[in-house]
Coordinates of C-alpha atoms in Angstrom, one line a residue:
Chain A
X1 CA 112.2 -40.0 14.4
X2 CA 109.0 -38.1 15.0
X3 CA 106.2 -38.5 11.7
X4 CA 103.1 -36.8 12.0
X5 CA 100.6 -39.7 11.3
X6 CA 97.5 -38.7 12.3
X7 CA 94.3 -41.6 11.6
X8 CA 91.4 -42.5 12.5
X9 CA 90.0 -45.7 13.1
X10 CA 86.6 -47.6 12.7
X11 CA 85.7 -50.4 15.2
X12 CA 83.4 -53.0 14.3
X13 CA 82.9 -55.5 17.4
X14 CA 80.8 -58.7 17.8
X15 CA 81.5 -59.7 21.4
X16 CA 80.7 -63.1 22.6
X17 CA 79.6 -64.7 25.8
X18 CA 83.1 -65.0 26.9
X19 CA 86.0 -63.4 26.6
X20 CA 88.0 -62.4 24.6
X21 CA 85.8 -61.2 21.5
X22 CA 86.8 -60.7 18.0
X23 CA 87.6 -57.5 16.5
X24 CA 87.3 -56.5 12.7
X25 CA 88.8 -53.0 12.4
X26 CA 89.0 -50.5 9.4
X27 CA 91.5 -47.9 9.4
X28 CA 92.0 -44.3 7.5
X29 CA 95.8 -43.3 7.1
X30 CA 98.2 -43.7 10.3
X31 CA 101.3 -44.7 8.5
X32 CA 100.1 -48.6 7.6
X33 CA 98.1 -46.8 4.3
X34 CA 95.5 -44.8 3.1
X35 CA 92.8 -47.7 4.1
X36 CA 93.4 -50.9 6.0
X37 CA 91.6 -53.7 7.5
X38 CA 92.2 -56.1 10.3
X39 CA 91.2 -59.2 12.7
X40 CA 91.8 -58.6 16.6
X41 CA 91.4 -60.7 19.7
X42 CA 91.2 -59.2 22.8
X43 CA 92.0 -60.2 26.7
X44 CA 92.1 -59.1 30.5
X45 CA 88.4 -57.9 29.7
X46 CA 89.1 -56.0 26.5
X47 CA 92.0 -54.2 28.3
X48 CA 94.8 -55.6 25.4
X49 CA 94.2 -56.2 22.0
X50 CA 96.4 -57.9 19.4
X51 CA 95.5 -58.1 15.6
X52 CA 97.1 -58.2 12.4
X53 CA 96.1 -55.6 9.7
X54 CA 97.0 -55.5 6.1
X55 CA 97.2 -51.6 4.3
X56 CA 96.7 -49.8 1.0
X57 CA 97.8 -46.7 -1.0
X58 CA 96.5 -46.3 -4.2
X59 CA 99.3 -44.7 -6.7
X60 CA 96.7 -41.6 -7.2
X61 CA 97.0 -40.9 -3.2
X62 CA 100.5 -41.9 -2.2
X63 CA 102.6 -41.6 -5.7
X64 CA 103.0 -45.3 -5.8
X65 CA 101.1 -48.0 -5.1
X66 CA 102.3 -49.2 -1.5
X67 CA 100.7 -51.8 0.7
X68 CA 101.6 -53.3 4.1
X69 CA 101.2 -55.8 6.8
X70 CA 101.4 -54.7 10.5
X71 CA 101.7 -56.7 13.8
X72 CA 99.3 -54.4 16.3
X73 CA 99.6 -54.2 20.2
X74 CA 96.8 -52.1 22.4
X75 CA 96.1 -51.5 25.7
X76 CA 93.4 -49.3 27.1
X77 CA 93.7 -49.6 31.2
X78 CA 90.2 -47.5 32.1
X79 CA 87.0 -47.2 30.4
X80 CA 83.8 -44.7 31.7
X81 CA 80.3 -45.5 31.0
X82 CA 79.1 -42.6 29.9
X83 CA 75.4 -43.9 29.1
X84 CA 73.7 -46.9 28.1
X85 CA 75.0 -47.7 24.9
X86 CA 78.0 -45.7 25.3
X87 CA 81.4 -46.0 27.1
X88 CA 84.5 -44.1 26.7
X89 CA 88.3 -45.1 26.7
X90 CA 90.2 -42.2 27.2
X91 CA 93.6 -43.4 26.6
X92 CA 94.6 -46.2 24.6
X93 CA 98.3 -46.8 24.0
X94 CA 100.0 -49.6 21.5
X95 CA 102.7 -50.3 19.3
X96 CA 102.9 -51.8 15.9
X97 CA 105.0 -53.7 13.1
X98 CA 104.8 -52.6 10.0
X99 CA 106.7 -54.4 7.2
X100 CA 105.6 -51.9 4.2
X101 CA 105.7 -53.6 0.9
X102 CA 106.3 -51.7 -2.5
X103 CA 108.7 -51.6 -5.6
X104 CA 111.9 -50.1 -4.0
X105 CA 111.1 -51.6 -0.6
X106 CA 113.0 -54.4 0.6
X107 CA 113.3 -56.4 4.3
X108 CA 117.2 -57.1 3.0
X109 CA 119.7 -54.9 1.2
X110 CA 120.5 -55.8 -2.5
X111 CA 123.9 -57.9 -2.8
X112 CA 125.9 -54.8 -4.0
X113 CA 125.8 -53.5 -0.1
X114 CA 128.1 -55.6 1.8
X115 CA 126.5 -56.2 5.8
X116 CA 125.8 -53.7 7.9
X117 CA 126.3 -50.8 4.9
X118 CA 123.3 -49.3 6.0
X119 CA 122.4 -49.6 9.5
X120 CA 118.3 -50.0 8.8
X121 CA 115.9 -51.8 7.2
X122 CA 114.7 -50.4 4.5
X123 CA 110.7 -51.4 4.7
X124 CA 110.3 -52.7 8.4
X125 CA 109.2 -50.2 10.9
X126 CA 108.1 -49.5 14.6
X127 CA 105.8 -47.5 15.5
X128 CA 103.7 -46.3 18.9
X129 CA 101.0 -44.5 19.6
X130 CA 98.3 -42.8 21.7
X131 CA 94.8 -42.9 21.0
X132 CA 90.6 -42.3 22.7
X133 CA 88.2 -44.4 22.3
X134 CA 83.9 -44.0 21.9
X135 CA 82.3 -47.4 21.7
X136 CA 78.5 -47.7 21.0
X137 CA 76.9 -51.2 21.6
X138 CA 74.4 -51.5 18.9
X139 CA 71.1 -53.6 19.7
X140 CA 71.1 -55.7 16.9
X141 CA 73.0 -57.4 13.7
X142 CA 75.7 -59.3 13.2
X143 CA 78.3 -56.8 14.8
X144 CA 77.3 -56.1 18.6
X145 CA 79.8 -52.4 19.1
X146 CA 80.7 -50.0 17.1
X147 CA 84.0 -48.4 18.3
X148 CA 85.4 -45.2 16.9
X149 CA 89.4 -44.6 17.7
X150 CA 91.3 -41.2 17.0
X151 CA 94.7 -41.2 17.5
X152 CA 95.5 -38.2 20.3
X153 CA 99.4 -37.1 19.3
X154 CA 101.4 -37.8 16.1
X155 CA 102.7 -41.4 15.9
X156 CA 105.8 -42.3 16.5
X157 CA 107.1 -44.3 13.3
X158 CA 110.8 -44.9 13.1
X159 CA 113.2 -47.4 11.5
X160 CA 113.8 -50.7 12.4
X161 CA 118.1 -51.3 12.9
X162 CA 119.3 -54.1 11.4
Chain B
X1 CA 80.4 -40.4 34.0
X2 CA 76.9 -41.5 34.7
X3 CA 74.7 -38.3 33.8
X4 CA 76.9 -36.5 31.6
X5 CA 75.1 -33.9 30.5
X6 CA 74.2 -32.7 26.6
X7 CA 76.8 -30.1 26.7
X8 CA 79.3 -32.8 27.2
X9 CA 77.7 -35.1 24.4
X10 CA 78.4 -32.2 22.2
X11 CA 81.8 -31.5 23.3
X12 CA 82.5 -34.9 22.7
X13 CA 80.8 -34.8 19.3
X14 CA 82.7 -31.8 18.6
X15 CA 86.0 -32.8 19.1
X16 CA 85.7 -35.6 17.1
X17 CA 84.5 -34.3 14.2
X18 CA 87.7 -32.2 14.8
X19 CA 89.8 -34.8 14.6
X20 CA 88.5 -36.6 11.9
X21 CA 87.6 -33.7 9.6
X22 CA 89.6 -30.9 10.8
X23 CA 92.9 -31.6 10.0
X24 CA 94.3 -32.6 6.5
X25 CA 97.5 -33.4 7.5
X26 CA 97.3 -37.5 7.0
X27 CA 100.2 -39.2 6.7
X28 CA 99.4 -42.7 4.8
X29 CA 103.2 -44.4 4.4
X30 CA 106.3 -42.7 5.4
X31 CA 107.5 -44.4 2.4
X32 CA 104.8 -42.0 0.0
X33 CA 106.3 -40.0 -2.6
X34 CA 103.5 -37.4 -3.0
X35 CA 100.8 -36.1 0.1
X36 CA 98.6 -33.5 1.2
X37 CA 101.3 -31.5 1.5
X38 CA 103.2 -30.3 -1.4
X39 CA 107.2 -30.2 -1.4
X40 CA 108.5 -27.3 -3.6
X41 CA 109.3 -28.5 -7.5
X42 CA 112.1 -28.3 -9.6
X43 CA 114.3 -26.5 -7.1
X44 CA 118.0 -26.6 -8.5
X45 CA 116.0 -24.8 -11.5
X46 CA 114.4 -22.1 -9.8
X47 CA 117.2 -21.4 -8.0
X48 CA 119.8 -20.9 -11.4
X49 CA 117.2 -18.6 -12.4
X50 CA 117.2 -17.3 -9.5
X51 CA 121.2 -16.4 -9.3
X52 CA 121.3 -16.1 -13.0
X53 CA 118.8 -13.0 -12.7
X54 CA 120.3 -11.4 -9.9
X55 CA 122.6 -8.6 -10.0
X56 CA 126.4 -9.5 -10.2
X57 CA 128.6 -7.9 -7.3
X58 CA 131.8 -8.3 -8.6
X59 CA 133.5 -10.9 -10.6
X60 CA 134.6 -13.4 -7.8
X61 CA 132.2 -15.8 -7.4
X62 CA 131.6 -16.4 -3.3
X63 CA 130.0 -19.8 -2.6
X64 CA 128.8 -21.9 0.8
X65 CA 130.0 -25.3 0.3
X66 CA 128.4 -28.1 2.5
X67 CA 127.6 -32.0 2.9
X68 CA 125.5 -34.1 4.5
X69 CA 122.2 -32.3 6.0
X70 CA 120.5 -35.8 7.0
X71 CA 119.2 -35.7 9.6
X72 CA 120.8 -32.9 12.0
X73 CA 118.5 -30.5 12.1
X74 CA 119.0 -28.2 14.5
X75 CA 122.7 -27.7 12.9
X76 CA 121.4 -26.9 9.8
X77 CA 119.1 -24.2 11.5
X78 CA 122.0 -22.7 12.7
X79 CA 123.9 -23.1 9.8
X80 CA 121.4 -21.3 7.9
X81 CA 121.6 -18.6 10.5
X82 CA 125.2 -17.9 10.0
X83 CA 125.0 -18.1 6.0
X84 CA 122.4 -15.6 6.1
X85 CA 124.8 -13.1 7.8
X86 CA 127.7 -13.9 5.3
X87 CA 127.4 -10.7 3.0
X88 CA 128.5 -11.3 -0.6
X89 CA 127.4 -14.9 -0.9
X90 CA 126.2 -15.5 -4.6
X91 CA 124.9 -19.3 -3.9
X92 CA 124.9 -22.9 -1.7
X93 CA 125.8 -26.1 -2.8
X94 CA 124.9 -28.4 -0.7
X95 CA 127.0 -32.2 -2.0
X96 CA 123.8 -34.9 -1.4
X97 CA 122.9 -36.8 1.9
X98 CA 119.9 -34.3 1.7
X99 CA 118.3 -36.9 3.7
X100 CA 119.0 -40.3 6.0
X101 CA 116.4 -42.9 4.4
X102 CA 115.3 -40.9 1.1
X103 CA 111.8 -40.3 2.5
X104 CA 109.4 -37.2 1.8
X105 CA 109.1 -36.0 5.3
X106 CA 113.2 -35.7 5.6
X107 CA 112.8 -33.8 2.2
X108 CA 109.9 -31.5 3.6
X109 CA 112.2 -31.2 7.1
X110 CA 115.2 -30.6 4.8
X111 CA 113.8 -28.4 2.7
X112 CA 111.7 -26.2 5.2
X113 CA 115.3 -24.8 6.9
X114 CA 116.8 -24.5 3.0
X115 CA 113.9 -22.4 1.9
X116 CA 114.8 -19.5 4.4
X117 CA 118.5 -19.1 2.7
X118 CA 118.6 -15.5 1.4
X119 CA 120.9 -16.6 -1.5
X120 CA 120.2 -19.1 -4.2
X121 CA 120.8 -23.0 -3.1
X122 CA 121.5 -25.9 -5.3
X123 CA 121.9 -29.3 -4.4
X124 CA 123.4 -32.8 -5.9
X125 CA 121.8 -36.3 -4.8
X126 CA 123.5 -38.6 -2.5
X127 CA 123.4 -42.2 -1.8
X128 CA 121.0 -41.7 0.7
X129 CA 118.6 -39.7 -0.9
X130 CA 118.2 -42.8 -3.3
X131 CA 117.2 -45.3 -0.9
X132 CA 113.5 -46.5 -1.0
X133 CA 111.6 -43.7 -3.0
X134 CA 114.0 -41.3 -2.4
X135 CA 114.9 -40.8 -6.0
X136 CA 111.6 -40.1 -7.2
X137 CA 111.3 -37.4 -4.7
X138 CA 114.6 -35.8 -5.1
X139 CA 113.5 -35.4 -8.8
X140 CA 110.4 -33.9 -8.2
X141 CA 111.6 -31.6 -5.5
X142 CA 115.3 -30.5 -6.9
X143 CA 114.6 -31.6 -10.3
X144 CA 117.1 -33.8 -12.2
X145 CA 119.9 -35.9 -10.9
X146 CA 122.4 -34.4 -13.5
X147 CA 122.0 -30.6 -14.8
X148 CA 124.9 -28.0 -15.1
X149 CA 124.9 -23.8 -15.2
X150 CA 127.5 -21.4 -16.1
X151 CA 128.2 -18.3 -13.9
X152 CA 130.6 -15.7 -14.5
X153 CA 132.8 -18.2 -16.8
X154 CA 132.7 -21.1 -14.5
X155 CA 130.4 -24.0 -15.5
X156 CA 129.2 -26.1 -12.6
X157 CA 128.1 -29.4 -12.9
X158 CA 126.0 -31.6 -10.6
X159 CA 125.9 -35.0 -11.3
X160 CA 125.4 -38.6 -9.6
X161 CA 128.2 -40.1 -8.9
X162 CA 126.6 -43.0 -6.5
X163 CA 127.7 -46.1 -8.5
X164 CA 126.6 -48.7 -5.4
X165 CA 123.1 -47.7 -5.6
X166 CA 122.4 -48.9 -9.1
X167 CA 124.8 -51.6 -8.6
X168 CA 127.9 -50.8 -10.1
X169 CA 126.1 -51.3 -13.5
X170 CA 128.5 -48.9 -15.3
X171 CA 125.7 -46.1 -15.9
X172 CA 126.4 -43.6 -13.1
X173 CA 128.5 -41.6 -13.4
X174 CA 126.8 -41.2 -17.1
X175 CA 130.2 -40.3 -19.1
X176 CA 128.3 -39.9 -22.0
X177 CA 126.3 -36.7 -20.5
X178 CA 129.4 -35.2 -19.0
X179 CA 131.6 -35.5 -22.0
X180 CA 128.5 -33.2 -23.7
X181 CA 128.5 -31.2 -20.4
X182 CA 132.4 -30.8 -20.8
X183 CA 132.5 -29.9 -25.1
X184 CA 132.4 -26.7 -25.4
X185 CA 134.1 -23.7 -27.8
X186 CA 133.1 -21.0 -25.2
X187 CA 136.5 -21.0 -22.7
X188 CA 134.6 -21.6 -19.6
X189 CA 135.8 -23.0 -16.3
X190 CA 134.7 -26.6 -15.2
X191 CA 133.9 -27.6 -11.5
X192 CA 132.2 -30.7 -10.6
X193 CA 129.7 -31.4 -8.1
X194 CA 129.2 -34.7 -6.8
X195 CA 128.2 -36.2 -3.9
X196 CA 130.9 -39.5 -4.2
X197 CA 134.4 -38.6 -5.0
X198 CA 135.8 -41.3 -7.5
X199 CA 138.5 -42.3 -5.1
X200 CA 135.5 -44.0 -2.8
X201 CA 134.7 -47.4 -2.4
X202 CA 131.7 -46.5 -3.3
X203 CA 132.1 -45.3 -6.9
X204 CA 132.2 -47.4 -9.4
X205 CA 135.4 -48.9 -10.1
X206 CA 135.2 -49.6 -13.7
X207 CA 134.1 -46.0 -14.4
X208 CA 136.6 -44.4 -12.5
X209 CA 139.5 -44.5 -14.5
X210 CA 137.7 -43.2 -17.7
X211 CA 135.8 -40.7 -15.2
X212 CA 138.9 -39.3 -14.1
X213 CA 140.5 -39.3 -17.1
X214 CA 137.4 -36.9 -18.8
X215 CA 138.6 -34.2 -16.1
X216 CA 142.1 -34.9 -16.5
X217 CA 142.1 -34.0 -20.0
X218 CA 140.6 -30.6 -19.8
X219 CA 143.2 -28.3 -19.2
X220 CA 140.4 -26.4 -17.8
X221 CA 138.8 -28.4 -15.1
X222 CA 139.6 -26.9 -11.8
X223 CA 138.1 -29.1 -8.9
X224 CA 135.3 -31.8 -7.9
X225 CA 133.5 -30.7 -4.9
X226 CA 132.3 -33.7 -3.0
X227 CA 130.5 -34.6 0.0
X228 CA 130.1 -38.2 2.1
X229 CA 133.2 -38.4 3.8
X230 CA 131.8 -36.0 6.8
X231 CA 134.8 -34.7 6.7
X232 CA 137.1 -31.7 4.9
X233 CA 139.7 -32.8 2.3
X234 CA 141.2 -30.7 -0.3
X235 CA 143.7 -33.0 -2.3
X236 CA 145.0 -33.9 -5.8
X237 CA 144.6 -37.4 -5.9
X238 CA 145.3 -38.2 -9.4
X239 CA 148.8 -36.6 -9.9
X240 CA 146.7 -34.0 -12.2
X241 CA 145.8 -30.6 -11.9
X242 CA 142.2 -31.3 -10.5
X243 CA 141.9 -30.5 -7.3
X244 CA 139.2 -33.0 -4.9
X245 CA 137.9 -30.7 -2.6
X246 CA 135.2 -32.7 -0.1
X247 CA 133.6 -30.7 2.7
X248 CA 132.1 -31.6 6.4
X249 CA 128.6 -32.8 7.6
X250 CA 126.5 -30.6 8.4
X251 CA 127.0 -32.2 12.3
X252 CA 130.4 -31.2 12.5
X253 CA 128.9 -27.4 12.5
X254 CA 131.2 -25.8 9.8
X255 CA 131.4 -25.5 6.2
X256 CA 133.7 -24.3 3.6
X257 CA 133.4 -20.8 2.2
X258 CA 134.9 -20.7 -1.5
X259 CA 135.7 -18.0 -3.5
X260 CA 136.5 -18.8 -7.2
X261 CA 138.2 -16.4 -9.4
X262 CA 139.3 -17.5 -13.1
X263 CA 139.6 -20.8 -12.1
X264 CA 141.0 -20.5 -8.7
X265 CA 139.9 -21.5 -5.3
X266 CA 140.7 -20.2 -2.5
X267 CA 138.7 -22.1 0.6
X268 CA 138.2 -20.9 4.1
X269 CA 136.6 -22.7 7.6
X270 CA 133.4 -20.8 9.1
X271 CA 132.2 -22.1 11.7
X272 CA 129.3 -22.1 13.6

């Protein structure tokens, strides 16, 4: 199933000597929730990326008040410098795993549906997308890069069968 | 990429902004039940109005019966397609399964191919159009899960007959509200629309018998029209004189075309 999610995505980077560097990222919408924050490690010089965020909709934004956890994967393979302080990752492709949380979301199916009743979960789902990068290294403070994302197509967010 | 010029930097700049202020289109949970968007309100409403107010062709009344839209799309474009060249239609019923997983994007996909019907469409919930916040949105969108309307003599009435989801607590079907629906001096027809016949696993079991019974007992109830099954069925399961009429998925690319005449049917096979 194809969901138009479109988000975009704040970057906050304090690399350190060595590899790999910690991420904090901030998110606007994409599926997870209408903000969401998370801790990333990266490796093969910054090429992958693997985090955990957590997401939140207030009741005012989404009709009820939904949160959610999410297992992230990246990978950008190429990045340009485009001038001192500033390099560019066109393409940056990942998957996620998103166990949403909320009142009439659940990971198992009530006891009234005997196994296999419905063939999905009703809260876990996978997800992929394709996103740019613009990464500015700032020259002082505690975080070292500021890196804005924008995800490039819809997301791909579909169910997860049981 | 060394040198880029300003024009570039602007570009760049440009398209960003784009991106992050140029479309409103955010999507922040597939499992949200309201967005940027707005989904049409109170639809099964609008719709009676709608056929209520329009002018009566003769006194048969001509109606598109279907099942099961989730998820199949493209059918239901074509389905739409063919309706639209039926002449004399009065409305649609379309027997719940609106949607797969009860979400608001299914609704707005749903919903988008419904909304270019030229004749009036009305629709009863289905088991999967309660899952997750599915409920909530189906009563927002079509309005509420049980409502009735009377047309030339014959009183339809929509109700939720999906006794699993609220598990088998012995509320739905709510008797009480169909024994109002069905009490009545005026000498009108009754047909039921229900997405869960009570002969279904998935009906509750200890309603079933007085469920049945409440139709039985009106000399003048004439069918329950039910989707789930995917599948036609026209049978009289109860040794009564109510007929259980269930029609196919939308997939199976045909419906049933009904025409109802003092309490008749008489059912026919379009394809398409």
């Amino acid at each position: 199933m194809l969901i138009g999610c479109l988000g975009n995505e704040k970057i906050l980077a304090k690399p350190k000597n060595r590899l790999p560097i910690s991420l904090v990222q901030m998110q606007f919408a994409g599926s997870i929730g209408m903000v969401s924050l998370g801790y990333f490690k990266t490796g093969l010089r910054e090429r992958i990326k693997v985090g955990v965020m957590g997401g939140y909709t207030p009741e005012e934004f989404g009709g009820k008040r939904l949160g959610s956890i999410t297992l992230k994967f990246g990978y950008t393979p190429i990045r340009f410098l485009i001038k001192n302080r500033l390099e560019w990752k066109p393409i940056a492709a990942g998957i996620f795993l998103t166990q949403h949380l909320g009142e009439n979301l659940h990971l198992r199916w009530p006891k009234q549906y005997k196994r296999g009743y419905y063939y999905w979960t009703n809260s876990l789902r996978q997800h992929a997308f394709v996103a740019t990068h613009i990464n500015y290294l700032l020259k002082k403070g505690l975080f070292k890069r500021l890196d804005f994302i924008q995800n490039l197509t819809p997301m791909i967010c579909m169910y997860t069968a049981i | 990429m060394k040198g880029i010029g300003k024009l570039w930097w602007l570009l760049l700049l440009l398209a960003e902004l784009f991106f992050v202020y140029g479309c409103e289109k955010f999507e922040f949970s597939p499992y949200q039940t309201k967005g940027a968007e707005p989904l049409p309100q109170q639809i099964n409403a609008r719709q009676i109005d709608r056929l209520i107010n329009a002018p009566h062709q003769d006194d048969t009344i001509t109606v598109i019966f279907i099942g099961d839209s989730q998820r199949f799309y493209d059918e239901l474009d074509d389905l739409v397609h063919k309706a639209n060249q039926l002449p004399s239609v009065d409305f649609l019923i379309l027997a719940g399964d609106i949607t797969d997983f009860g979400l608001r994007k299914e609704y707005a996909w749903i919903l988008e191919r419904l909304e270019r019907l030229r004749m009036p469409y009305m629709a009863a919930i289905g088991n999967h159009d309660l899952v997750a916040n599915g409920s909530e949105i189906f009563e927002s969108t079509f309005g509420p899960k049980n409502f009735s309307f009377v047309y030339h003599q014959h009183k339809f009435i929509f109700h939720d007959t999906n006794g699993r989801e609220y598990g088998f607590n012995e509320s739905v079907p709510s008797i009480p509200w169909l024994r109002t629906q069905m009490i009545t001096e005026e000498p009108y027809w009754y047909i039921g629309v229900a997405h869960m016949p009570p002969h279904h696993e998935d009906f509750d079991r200890n309603l079933e018998h007085e469920y049945v019974g409440l139709w039985s007992s009106n000399p003048r109830s004439v069918a329950i029209l039910s989707g789930h099954n995917h599948d036609t069925g026209d049978a009289y399961h109860y040794n009564d004189h109510v007929r259980y009429i269930t029609s196919n998925a939308v997939e199976k690319r045909s419906f049933l075309l009904l025409k109802i005449h003092k309490g008749q049917i008489a059912k026919q096979l379009i394809e398409y």
